[in-house]
PDB file of C-alpha atoms (C1' of nucleotides) in Angstrom:
ATOM      1  CA  MET A  14      16.136   0.715   3.770  1.00  0.00           C
ATOM      2  CA  ALA A  15      14.538   0.347  -0.401  1.00  0.00           C
ATOM      3  CA  GLU A  16      14.566  -3.500   0.210  1.00  0.00           C
ATOM      4  CA  LYS A  17      11.522  -3.231   2.820  1.00  0.00           C
ATOM      5  CA  ASP A  18       9.422  -2.271  -0.100  1.00  0.00           C
ATOM      6  CA  ASP A  19      10.148  -5.454  -2.303  1.00  0.00           C
ATOM      7  CA  ASP A  20       8.139  -7.349  -0.205  1.00  0.00           C
ATOM      8  CA  LEU A  21       5.377  -6.184  -1.188  1.00  0.00           C
ATOM      9  CA  SER A  22       2.935  -8.663  -1.476  1.00  0.00           C
ATOM     10  CA  LEU A  23      -0.309  -8.859  -2.722  1.00  0.00           C
ATOM     11  CA  SER A  24      -2.794 -11.926  -2.589  1.00  0.00           C
ATOM     12  CA  LEU A  25      -6.340 -12.488  -3.182  1.00  0.00           C
ATOM     13  CA  ARG A  26      -6.813 -14.195  -0.136  1.00  0.00           C
ATOM     14  CA  CYS A  27     -10.604 -14.175   1.908  1.00  0.00           C
ATOM     15  CA  PRO A  28      -9.216 -13.637   4.979  1.00  0.00           C
ATOM     16  CA  ASP A  29     -10.525 -16.467   6.985  1.00  0.00           C
ATOM     17  CA  ASN A  30      -9.643 -16.555  10.455  1.00  0.00           C
ATOM     18  CA  LYS A  31      -7.145 -19.124  10.482  1.00  0.00           C
ATOM     19  CA  ASN A  32      -5.068 -16.418   8.592  1.00  0.00           C
ATOM     20  CA  LEU A  33      -5.686 -13.789  11.852  1.00  0.00           C
ATOM     21  CA  VAL A  34      -4.553 -16.151  14.426  1.00  0.00           C
ATOM     22  CA  PRO A  35      -1.064 -15.707  14.886  1.00  0.00           C
ATOM     23  CA  SER A  36       0.921 -18.528  13.910  1.00  0.00           C
ATOM     24  CA  THR A  37       3.774 -18.292  17.536  1.00  0.00           C
ATOM     25  CA  PRO A  38       5.707 -20.846  15.013  1.00  0.00           C
ATOM     26  CA  ASN A  39       7.341 -18.177  13.101  1.00  0.00           C
ATOM     27  CA  PHE A  40       8.299 -15.717  15.684  1.00  0.00           C
ATOM     28  CA  PRO A  41      12.158 -15.998  17.018  1.00  0.00           C
ATOM     29  CA  SER A  42      12.337 -17.521  20.822  1.00  0.00           C
ATOM     30  CA  ASN A  43      13.964 -14.684  22.323  1.00  0.00           C
ATOM     31  CA  LEU A  44      11.045 -12.701  21.449  1.00  0.00           C
ATOM     32  CA  MET A  45       8.265 -14.802  22.029  1.00  0.00           C
ATOM     33  CA  ARG A  46       6.142 -12.970  24.964  1.00  0.00           C
ATOM     34  CA  PRO A  47       3.207 -14.180  26.985  1.00  0.00           C
ATOM     35  CA  ALA A  48       0.418 -14.129  25.214  1.00  0.00           C
ATOM     36  CA  LEU A  49      -1.071 -10.116  25.616  1.00  0.00           C
ATOM     37  CA  PRO A  50      -4.078  -9.696  26.505  1.00  0.00           C
ATOM     38  CA  PHE A  51      -5.669  -9.429  23.081  1.00  0.00           C
ATOM     39  CA  MET A  52      -4.144 -11.970  21.251  1.00  0.00           C
ATOM     40  CA  HIS A  53      -7.063 -14.142  20.931  1.00  0.00           C
ATOM     41  CA  HIS A  54     -10.243 -13.363  18.230  1.00  0.00           C
ATOM     42  CA  HIS A  55     -13.563 -12.661  19.855  1.00  0.00           C
ATOM     43  CA  GLY A  56     -15.860  -9.171  19.490  1.00  0.00           C
ATOM     44  CA  ASN A  57     -14.137  -6.506  17.478  1.00  0.00           C
ATOM     45  CA  ASP A  58     -11.115  -7.933  16.994  1.00  0.00           C
ATOM     46  CA  LEU A  59     -11.462  -9.350  14.224  1.00  0.00           C
ATOM     47  CA  LEU A  60     -12.528  -6.746  12.131  1.00  0.00           C
ATOM     48  CA  LYS A  61      -9.218  -4.627  12.966  1.00  0.00           C
ATOM     49  CA  SER A  62      -7.072  -7.016  11.607  1.00  0.00           C
ATOM     50  CA  PRO A  63      -5.596  -6.049   8.271  1.00  0.00           C
ATOM     51  CA  ALA A  64      -6.524  -7.845   5.938  1.00  0.00           C
ATOM     52  CA  ALA A  65     -10.179  -6.937   7.159  1.00  0.00           C
ATOM     53  CA  PHE A  66      -8.000  -3.623   6.688  1.00  0.00           C
ATOM     54  CA  ASN A  67      -7.391  -3.670   3.478  1.00  0.00           C
ATOM     55  CA  LEU A  68     -10.869  -4.583   1.973  1.00  0.00           C
ATOM     56  CA  CYS A  69     -11.962  -1.903   3.118  1.00  0.00           C
ATOM     57  CA  ASN A  70      -9.243   0.119   2.196  1.00  0.00           C
ATOM     58  CA  GLY A  71     -10.431  -1.123  -1.422  1.00  0.00           C
ATOM     59  CA  PHE A  72      -7.738  -1.333  -4.257  1.00  0.00           C
ATOM     60  CA  PHE A  73      -6.870  -4.908  -5.619  1.00  0.00           C
ATOM     61  CA  PHE A  74      -4.836  -6.879  -1.812  1.00  0.00           C
ATOM     62  CA  ASP A  75      -6.547  -8.246   0.644  1.00  0.00           C
ATOM     63  CA  ARG A  76      -2.542  -7.248   2.515  1.00  0.00           C
ATOM     64  CA  ILE A  77       0.094  -5.531   1.242  1.00  0.00           C
ATOM     65  CA  ASP A  78       2.771  -5.518   3.488  1.00  0.00           C
ATOM     66  CA  VAL A  79       4.543  -2.534   2.175  1.00  0.00           C
ATOM     67  CA  ASN A  80       7.081  -1.608   3.852  1.00  0.00           C
ATOM     68  CA  GLN A  81       6.998  -3.805   6.068  1.00  0.00           C
ATOM     69  CA  PRO A  82      10.561  -4.440   8.073  1.00  0.00           C
ATOM     70  CA  ILE A  83       9.193  -7.442   9.795  1.00  0.00           C
ATOM     71  CA  THR A  84      10.493 -10.357   7.492  1.00  0.00           C
ATOM     72  CA  VAL A  85      12.111 -14.010   8.289  1.00  0.00           C
ATOM     73  CA  ILE A  86      14.774 -12.400   7.020  1.00  0.00           C
ATOM     74  CA  ASP A  87      14.926  -9.465   9.447  1.00  0.00           C
ATOM     75  CA  TYR A  88      13.633 -11.573  12.218  1.00  0.00           C
ATOM     76  CA  GLU A  89      17.389 -13.094  12.318  1.00  0.00           C
ATOM     77  CA  GLU A  90      18.465  -9.716  12.733  1.00  0.00           C
ATOM     78  CA  VAL A  91      16.497  -9.545  15.795  1.00  0.00           C
ATOM     79  CA  VAL A  92      17.730 -12.958  17.239  1.00  0.00           C
ATOM     80  CA  MET A  93      21.238 -12.265  15.940  1.00  0.00           C
ATOM     81  CA  ALA A  94      21.253  -8.362  17.761  1.00  0.00           C
ATOM     82  CA  SER A  95      20.045 -10.222  21.022  1.00  0.00           C
ATOM     83  CA  SER A  96      21.973 -13.167  21.243  1.00  0.00           C
ATOM     84  CA  PRO A  97      24.550 -12.628  24.287  1.00  0.00           C
ATOM     85  CA  ASN A  98      26.770 -15.151  22.315  1.00  0.00           C
ATOM     86  CA  ASN A  99      26.168 -11.838  19.080  1.00  0.00           C
ATOM     87  CA  THR A 100      25.651  -8.753  20.439  1.00  0.00           C
ATOM     88  CA  VAL A 101      25.875  -6.342  18.314  1.00  0.00           C
ATOM     89  CA  SER A 102      28.270  -4.276  21.674  1.00  0.00           C
ATOM     90  CA  SER A 103      31.133  -5.872  20.137  1.00  0.00           C
ATOM     91  CA  VAL A 104      30.659  -4.892  16.710  1.00  0.00           C
ATOM     92  CA  SER A 105      32.040  -1.073  16.034  1.00  0.00           C
ATOM     93  CA  GLY A 106      31.062   2.237  14.648  1.00  0.00           C
ATOM     94  CA  LYS A 107      27.714   4.741  15.282  1.00  0.00           C
ATOM     95  CA  ARG A 108      24.607   2.816  14.288  1.00  0.00           C
ATOM     96  CA  SER A 109      26.154   0.070  16.681  1.00  0.00           C
ATOM     97  CA  GLU A 110      26.346   2.029  19.555  1.00  0.00           C
ATOM     98  CA  ARG A 111      22.713   3.330  18.470  1.00  0.00           C
ATOM     99  CA  GLU A 112      20.902   0.409  18.753  1.00  0.00           C
ATOM    100  CA  GLU A 113      23.714  -1.094  21.875  1.00  0.00           C
ATOM    101  CA  ASN A 114      21.578   1.374  24.241  1.00  0.00           C
ATOM    102  CA  ASP A 115      18.317   0.407  22.687  1.00  0.00           C
ATOM    103  CA  GLY A 116      18.199  -0.208  25.769  1.00  0.00           C
ATOM    104  CA  GLU A 117      18.507   1.687  27.444  1.00  0.00           C
ATOM    105  CA  ARG A 118      16.509   4.375  25.734  1.00  0.00           C
ATOM    106  CA  ALA A 119      13.420   2.483  25.526  1.00  0.00           C
ATOM    107  CA  THR A 120      13.166   2.652  29.517  1.00  0.00           C
ATOM    108  CA  SER A 121      13.801   6.397  29.662  1.00  0.00           C
ATOM    109  CA  SER A 122      11.498   6.875  27.370  1.00  0.00           C
ATOM    110  CA  LEU A 123       9.150   6.023  30.044  1.00  0.00           C
ATOM    111  CA  GLU A 124      10.034   8.859  31.820  1.00  0.00           C
ATOM    112  CA  GLU A 125      12.323  11.401  30.113  1.00  0.00           C
ATOM    113  CA  ASP A 126      10.149  11.809  27.110  1.00  0.00           C
ATOM    114  CA  ASP A 127       7.096  13.537  30.041  1.00  0.00           C
ATOM    115  CA  ILE A 128       9.476  16.283  30.459  1.00  0.00           C
ATOM    116  CA  ASP A 129      11.139  17.089  27.102  1.00  0.00           C
ATOM    117  CA  ASP A 130       7.632  16.761  25.181  1.00  0.00           C
ATOM    118  CA  ALA A 131       7.191  19.760  23.753  1.00  0.00           C
ATOM    119  CA  ALA A 132      10.295  22.280  24.384  1.00  0.00           C
ATOM    120  CA  GLY A 133      13.971  20.707  22.430  1.00  0.00           C
ATOM    121  CA  ARG A 134      12.603  16.936  22.747  1.00  0.00           C
ATOM    122  CA  LYS A 135      14.960  14.572  21.059  1.00  0.00           C
ATOM    123  CA  LYS A 136      13.742  12.022  19.304  1.00  0.00           C
ATOM    124  CA  LEU A 137      12.861   8.709  19.789  1.00  0.00           C
ATOM    125  CA  GLN A 138      14.526   6.146  17.987  1.00  0.00           C
ATOM    126  CA  LEU A 139      11.813   2.726  18.426  1.00  0.00           C
ATOM    127  CA  SER A 140      14.417  -0.546  19.657  1.00  0.00           C
ATOM    128  CA  LYS A 141      14.208  -3.479  17.421  1.00  0.00           C
ATOM    129  CA  GLU A 142      12.569  -5.300  19.364  1.00  0.00           C
ATOM    130  CA  GLN A 143       9.736  -2.928  20.285  1.00  0.00           C
ATOM    131  CA  VAL A 144       9.759  -2.337  16.279  1.00  0.00           C
ATOM    132  CA  ALA A 145       9.364  -5.969  16.217  1.00  0.00           C
ATOM    133  CA  VAL A 146       7.164  -6.457  18.528  1.00  0.00           C
ATOM    134  CA  LEU A 147       5.121  -3.779  17.713  1.00  0.00           C
ATOM    135  CA  GLU A 148       4.724  -5.230  13.461  1.00  0.00           C
ATOM    136  CA  GLU A 149       3.884  -8.392  14.796  1.00  0.00           C
ATOM    137  CA  THR A 150       1.338  -6.774  16.761  1.00  0.00           C
ATOM    138  CA  PHE A 151      -0.282  -4.561  13.879  1.00  0.00           C
ATOM    139  CA  LYS A 152       0.318  -8.174  11.345  1.00  0.00           C
ATOM    140  CA  GLN A 153      -3.177  -8.993  13.615  1.00  0.00           C
ATOM    141  CA  TYR A 154      -4.853  -5.378  14.600  1.00  0.00           C
ATOM    142  CA  ASN A 155      -4.592  -2.183  12.484  1.00  0.00           C
ATOM    143  CA  THR A 156      -6.142  -0.501  15.219  1.00  0.00           C
ATOM    144  CA  LEU A 157      -5.877  -0.902  18.931  1.00  0.00           C
ATOM    145  CA  SER A 158      -8.747  -0.579  21.740  1.00  0.00           C
ATOM    146  CA  PRO A 159      -7.532   1.015  24.519  1.00  0.00           C
ATOM    147  CA  LYS A 160      -7.097  -2.191  26.171  1.00  0.00           C
ATOM    148  CA  GLN A 161      -4.717  -3.019  23.429  1.00  0.00           C
ATOM    149  CA  LYS A 162      -3.267  -0.089  23.975  1.00  0.00           C
ATOM    150  CA  LEU A 163      -2.317   0.029  27.361  1.00  0.00           C
ATOM    151  CA  ALA A 164      -1.464  -3.903  27.728  1.00  0.00           C
ATOM    152  CA  LEU A 165       1.122  -3.351  24.108  1.00  0.00           C
ATOM    153  CA  ALA A 166       2.442  -0.122  26.022  1.00  0.00           C
ATOM    154  CA  LYS A 167       3.519  -1.804  29.387  1.00  0.00           C
ATOM    155  CA  GLU A 168       4.830  -5.316  27.213  1.00  0.00           C
ATOM    156  CA  LEU A 169       7.282  -2.793  25.409  1.00  0.00           C
ATOM    157  CA  ASN A 170       7.515   0.249  27.892  1.00  0.00           C
ATOM    158  CA  LEU A 171       6.105   2.497  26.170  1.00  0.00           C
ATOM    159  CA  ARG A 172       3.844   4.873  26.802  1.00  0.00           C
ATOM    160  CA  PRO A 173      -0.022   4.255  25.666  1.00  0.00           C
ATOM    161  CA  ARG A 174       0.057   7.410  23.374  1.00  0.00           C
ATOM    162  CA  GLN A 175       3.832   6.059  22.132  1.00  0.00           C
ATOM    163  CA  VAL A 176       1.928   3.590  20.937  1.00  0.00           C
ATOM    164  CA  GLU A 177      -1.179   4.468  19.873  1.00  0.00           C
ATOM    165  CA  VAL A 178       0.967   7.201  17.709  1.00  0.00           C
ATOM    166  CA  TRP A 179       3.146   4.132  16.135  1.00  0.00           C
ATOM    167  CA  PHE A 180       0.159   2.488  15.117  1.00  0.00           C
ATOM    168  CA  GLN A 181      -1.398   5.589  13.332  1.00  0.00           C
ATOM    169  CA  ASN A 182       1.887   6.807  10.627  1.00  0.00           C
ATOM    170  CA  ARG A 183       2.196   2.499  10.521  1.00  0.00           C
ATOM    171  CA  ARG A 184      -1.413   3.168   9.194  1.00  0.00           C
ATOM    172  CA  ALA A 185       0.006   6.672   7.512  1.00  0.00           C
ATOM    173  CA  ARG A 186       2.146   3.956   5.413  1.00  0.00           C
ATOM    174  CA  ILE A 187       0.593   2.551   4.100  1.00  0.00           C
ATOM    175  CA  LYS A 188      -2.159   4.166   2.957  1.00  0.00           C
ATOM    176  CA  LEU A 189       0.401   5.900   1.136  1.00  0.00           C
ATOM    177  CA  LYS A 190       2.463   2.759   0.146  1.00  0.00           C
ATOM    178  CA  GLN A 191      -0.658   1.429  -1.713  1.00  0.00           C
ATOM    179  CA  THR A 192      -1.458   5.336  -2.953  1.00  0.00           C
ATOM    180  CA  LYS A 193       1.332   4.587  -4.848  1.00  0.00           C
ATOM    181  CA  VAL A 194       0.822   1.461  -5.591  1.00  0.00           C
ATOM    182  CA  GLY A 195      -2.787   1.984  -7.254  1.00  0.00           C
ATOM    183  CA  CYS A 196      -1.240   4.892  -8.734  1.00  0.00           C
ATOM    184  CA  ASP A 197       1.324   3.028 -10.935  1.00  0.00           C
ATOM    185  CA  TYR A 198      -1.131  -0.076 -11.469  1.00  0.00           C
ATOM    186  CA  LEU A 199      -3.430   3.123 -12.927  1.00  0.00           C
ATOM    187  CA  ARG A 200      -0.184   4.389 -15.247  1.00  0.00           C
ATOM    188  CA  GLN A 201       0.455   2.257 -16.108  1.00  0.00           C
ATOM    189  CA  ARG A 202      -2.999   0.665 -17.454  1.00  0.00           C
ATOM    190  CA  CYS A 203      -3.984   4.878 -19.056  1.00  0.00           C
ATOM    191  CA  GLU A 204      -0.975   3.680 -21.392  1.00  0.00           C
ATOM    192  CA  ILE A 205      -2.422   0.810 -22.323  1.00  0.00           C
ATOM    193  CA  LEU A 206      -5.856   2.567 -23.410  1.00  0.00           C
ATOM    194  CA  THR A 207      -4.522   5.045 -24.402  1.00  0.00           C
ATOM    195  CA  GLU A 208      -1.764   3.038 -26.716  1.00  0.00           C
ATOM    196  CA  GLU A 209      -5.131   1.555 -27.536  1.00  0.00           C
ATOM    197  CA  ASN A 210      -7.569   4.393 -28.915  1.00  0.00           C
ATOM    198  CA  ARG A 211      -4.485   5.752 -30.563  1.00  0.00           C
ATOM    199  CA  ARG A 212      -5.119   2.361 -32.242  1.00  0.00           C
ATOM    200  CA  LEU A 213      -8.866   2.475 -32.736  1.00  0.00           C
ATOM    201  CA  GLN A 214      -8.989   6.211 -33.623  1.00  0.00           C
ATOM    202  CA  LYS A 215      -6.401   5.403 -37.066  1.00  0.00           C
ATOM    203  CA  GLU A 216      -8.161   2.427 -38.065  1.00  0.00           C
ATOM    204  CA  VAL A 217     -10.819   4.451 -37.879  1.00  0.00           C
ATOM    205  CA  ASN A 218      -9.231   7.399 -40.004  1.00  0.00           C
ATOM    206  CA  ASP A 219      -9.168   4.445 -41.958  1.00  0.00           C
ATOM    207  CA  LEU A 220     -12.104   2.879 -43.065  1.00  0.00           C
ATOM    208  CA  ARG A 221     -13.505   6.397 -43.083  1.00  0.00           C
ATOM    209  CA  ALA A 222     -10.480   6.809 -45.778  1.00  0.00           C
ATOM    210  CA  LEU A 223     -11.754   4.090 -47.371  1.00  0.00           C
ATOM    211  CA  LYS A 224     -15.421   4.347 -48.052  1.00  0.00           C
ATOM    212  CA  LEU A 225     -14.607   7.951 -49.367  1.00  0.00           C
ATOM    213  CA  SER A 226     -12.190   6.669 -51.623  1.00  0.00           C
ATOM    214  CA  PRO A 227     -13.008   6.242 -55.543  1.00  0.00           C
ATOM    215  CA  HIS A 228     -12.354   2.581 -55.631  1.00  0.00           C
ATOM    216  CA  PHE A 229     -15.094   2.399 -52.441  1.00  0.00           C
ATOM    217  CA  TYR A 230     -17.703   4.310 -54.264  1.00  0.00           C
ATOM    218  CA  MET A 231     -16.816   2.818 -58.139  1.00  0.00           C
ATOM    219  CA  ASN A 232     -18.612  -0.969 -58.027  1.00  0.00           C
ATOM    220  CA  LYS A 233     -21.094   1.272 -55.494  1.00  0.00           C
ATOM    221  CA  ASN A 234     -24.043   0.234 -57.477  1.00  0.00           C
ATOM    222  CA  PRO A 235     -26.434  -1.720 -54.710  1.00  0.00           C
ATOM    223  CA  PRO A 236     -25.715  -0.240 -51.071  1.00  0.00           C
ATOM    224  CA  THR A 237     -22.541  -2.038 -49.408  1.00  0.00           C
ATOM    225  CA  THR A 238     -21.992  -2.637 -45.694  1.00  0.00           C
ATOM    226  CA  LEU A 239     -19.485  -3.267 -43.264  1.00  0.00           C
ATOM    227  CA  THR A 240     -19.667  -6.034 -40.513  1.00  0.00           C
ATOM    228  CA  VAL A 241     -17.722  -8.229 -38.627  1.00  0.00           C
ATOM    229  CA  CYS A 242     -16.984 -11.259 -38.733  1.00  0.00           C
ATOM    230  CA  PRO A 243     -17.480 -12.891 -35.817  1.00  0.00           C
ATOM    231  CA  GLN A 244     -14.400 -15.234 -35.406  1.00  0.00           C
ATOM    232  CA  CYS A 245     -12.090 -13.184 -36.294  1.00  0.00           C
ATOM    233  CA  GLU A 246     -13.538  -9.618 -35.648  1.00  0.00           C
ATOM    234  CA  HIS A 247     -12.180  -8.361 -39.270  1.00  0.00           C
ATOM    235  CA  VAL A 248     -14.324  -5.567 -41.091  1.00  0.00           C
ATOM    236  CA  ALA A 249     -16.087  -7.656 -44.689  1.00  0.00           C
ATOM    237  CA  VAL A 250     -17.358  -5.195 -46.682  1.00  0.00           C
ATOM    238  CA  LEU A 251     -21.127  -7.190 -47.654  1.00  0.00           C
ATOM    239  CA  SER A 252     -23.214  -5.913 -51.265  1.00  0.00           C
ATOM    240  CA  SER A 253     -26.365  -6.769 -50.445  1.00  0.00           C
ATOM    241  CA  SER A 254     -26.659  -7.619 -54.293  1.00  0.00           C
ATOM    242  CA  SER A 255     -25.930 -10.657 -52.627  1.00  0.00           C
ATOM    243  CA  SER A 256     -29.274 -12.557 -51.584  1.00  0.00           C
ATOM    244  CA  ALA A 257     -29.989 -10.380 -48.233  1.00  0.00           C
ATOM    245  CA  THR A 258     -30.937 -13.923 -47.603  1.00  0.00           C
ATOM    246  CA  GLN A 259     -28.166 -15.417 -48.097  1.00  0.00           C
ATOM    247  CA  GLN A 260     -25.409 -16.038 -45.782  1.00  0.00           C
ATOM    248  CA  PRO A 261     -23.320 -12.891 -45.726  1.00  0.00           C
ATOM    249  CA  ASN A 262     -20.253 -13.176 -47.352  1.00  0.00           C
ATOM    250  CA  LEU A 263     -18.361 -14.271 -44.027  1.00  0.00           C
ATOM    251  CA  ASP A 264     -16.973 -17.794 -44.426  1.00  0.00           C
ATOM    252  CA  ALA A 265     -14.092 -19.067 -44.427  1.00  0.00           C
ATOM    253  CA  ALA A 266     -12.599 -17.663 -48.061  1.00  0.00           C
ATOM    254  CA  HIS A 267     -11.540 -14.329 -45.076  1.00  0.00           C
ATOM    255  CA  HIS A 268      -9.422 -15.740 -42.983  1.00  0.00           C
ATOM    256  CA  GLN A 269      -7.301 -16.343 -45.538  1.00  0.00           C
ATOM    257  CA  ARG A 270      -6.768 -13.910 -47.971  1.00  0.00           C
ATOM    258  CA  PRO A 271      -5.351 -10.898 -46.708  1.00  0.00           C
ATOM    259  CA  MET A 272      -8.258  -7.423 -45.878  1.00  0.00           C
ATOM    260  CA  PRO A 273      -7.298  -5.020 -47.698  1.00  0.00           C
ATOM    261  CA  MET A 274      -6.444  -3.102 -44.528  1.00  0.00           C
ATOM    262  CA  PRO A 275      -5.146  -4.344 -41.910  1.00  0.00           C
ATOM    263  CA  VAL A 276      -8.833  -3.986 -39.038  1.00  0.00           C
ATOM    264  CA  SER A 277      -8.145  -5.529 -36.428  1.00  0.00           C
ATOM    265  CA  LYS A 278     -11.308  -4.747 -35.065  1.00  0.00           C
ATOM    266  CA  PHE A 279     -13.739  -2.377 -35.405  1.00  0.00           C
ATOM    267  CA  GLN A 280     -16.840  -1.469 -33.231  1.00  0.00           C
ATOM    268  CA  SER A 281     -19.324   0.935 -34.462  1.00  0.00           C
TER     269      SER A 281
ATOM    270  C1'  DA B   5     -12.887   9.626  21.763  1.00  0.00           C
ATOM    271  C1'  DC B   6     -10.524   7.966  17.381  1.00  0.00           C
ATOM    272  C1'  DA B   7      -8.864   8.807  12.562  1.00  0.00           C
ATOM    273  C1'  DA B   8      -7.051  10.694   9.546  1.00  0.00           C
ATOM    274  C1'  DA B   9      -4.667  14.569   7.182  1.00  0.00           C
ATOM    275  C1'  DC B  10      -0.496  17.037   7.612  1.00  0.00           C
ATOM    276  C1'  DT B  11       3.279  19.198   9.320  1.00  0.00           C
ATOM    277  C1'  DA B  12       8.079  19.924  12.742  1.00  0.00           C
ATOM    278  C1'  DA B  13      11.963  17.576  14.634  1.00  0.00           C
ATOM    279  C1'  DT B  14      14.779  14.767  14.068  1.00  0.00           C
ATOM    280  C1'  DC B  15      18.010  10.459  12.703  1.00  0.00           C
ATOM    281  C1'  DC B  16      21.012   7.957   9.318  1.00  0.00           C
TER     282       DC B  16
ATOM    283  C1'  DG C  16      16.459  13.337   0.907  1.00  0.00           C
ATOM    284  C1'  DG C  17      13.427   9.566   2.528  1.00  0.00           C
ATOM    285  C1'  DA C  18      11.898   6.934   6.998  1.00  0.00           C
ATOM    286  C1'  DT C  19      10.665   7.829  11.477  1.00  0.00           C
ATOM    287  C1'  DT C  20       8.633   9.929  16.223  1.00  0.00           C
ATOM    288  C1'  DA C  21       5.370  13.399  17.255  1.00  0.00           C
ATOM    289  C1'  DG C  22       2.847  17.692  18.299  1.00  0.00           C
ATOM    290  C1'  DT C  23      -1.621  19.913  16.304  1.00  0.00           C
ATOM    291  C1'  DT C  24      -5.990  19.987  13.378  1.00  0.00           C
ATOM    292  C1'  DT C  25     -10.074  18.712  11.374  1.00  0.00           C
ATOM    293  C1'  DG C  26     -13.410  15.561  10.917  1.00  0.00           C
ATOM    294  C1'  DT C  27     -16.433  12.268  12.942  1.00  0.00           C
TER     295       DT C  27
END
DNA sequence: ACAAACTAATCC
DNA sequence: GGATTAGTTTGT
């Protein structure tokens, strides 16, 4: 379960149409299905692509595959699980039993769910195959038109409502993950900025202390100004007793001897 | 009508 | 406890 989060790909691709066209070669052959009526990009469908969705959804990525169980490995698992030579039923254990019944559950979901809906409802667990198809479709369309919903429901032997709910929940999951990622990013930024702020505050205090120190005023007959070197951004103390027209005392000299204080940046 | 948000129930 | 499925409410 936790490994799902590892598949969090942040990219800055421009969503071009090519990206949106499903690349069937990545899809396992035994999951190959006749193209759904909506497997074409025209009209509003483009607006429902994940890329468009994530761009609209803000943040810094055009795609977050958070909580995305459909990795190459997962596809292989699906292939293995559904392969006649490698049936899950050959494996002992609770889990395998459950998976074995996935097909039945999927078919029964159409008829029985209407009955035990509201009352003591059993939780429907979608089969791996169903989830795979849903995920694959979701990669291309974050939201479905009624037509798409019906077609997908028919293909998966689910009620349109179930497909609809699945997509709603999937969007919610993505949003949650995005929020978490964004939150982590902002927290990091906050830490960095806090640290920088602390450093600058210290710098200001040091400069104030320098300004108030007797040493500072002792040979301060002429007015003195603080100037920032444009090259290294070090603060230099300039005496105006030197000619006003002459270049400030910011030549290479101060680069060679250390400043009295380690002042890296000073901005008024 | 639909999506989002919130919530409960269930499963592992 | 987290993930998933689904019901309810609310906003557009």
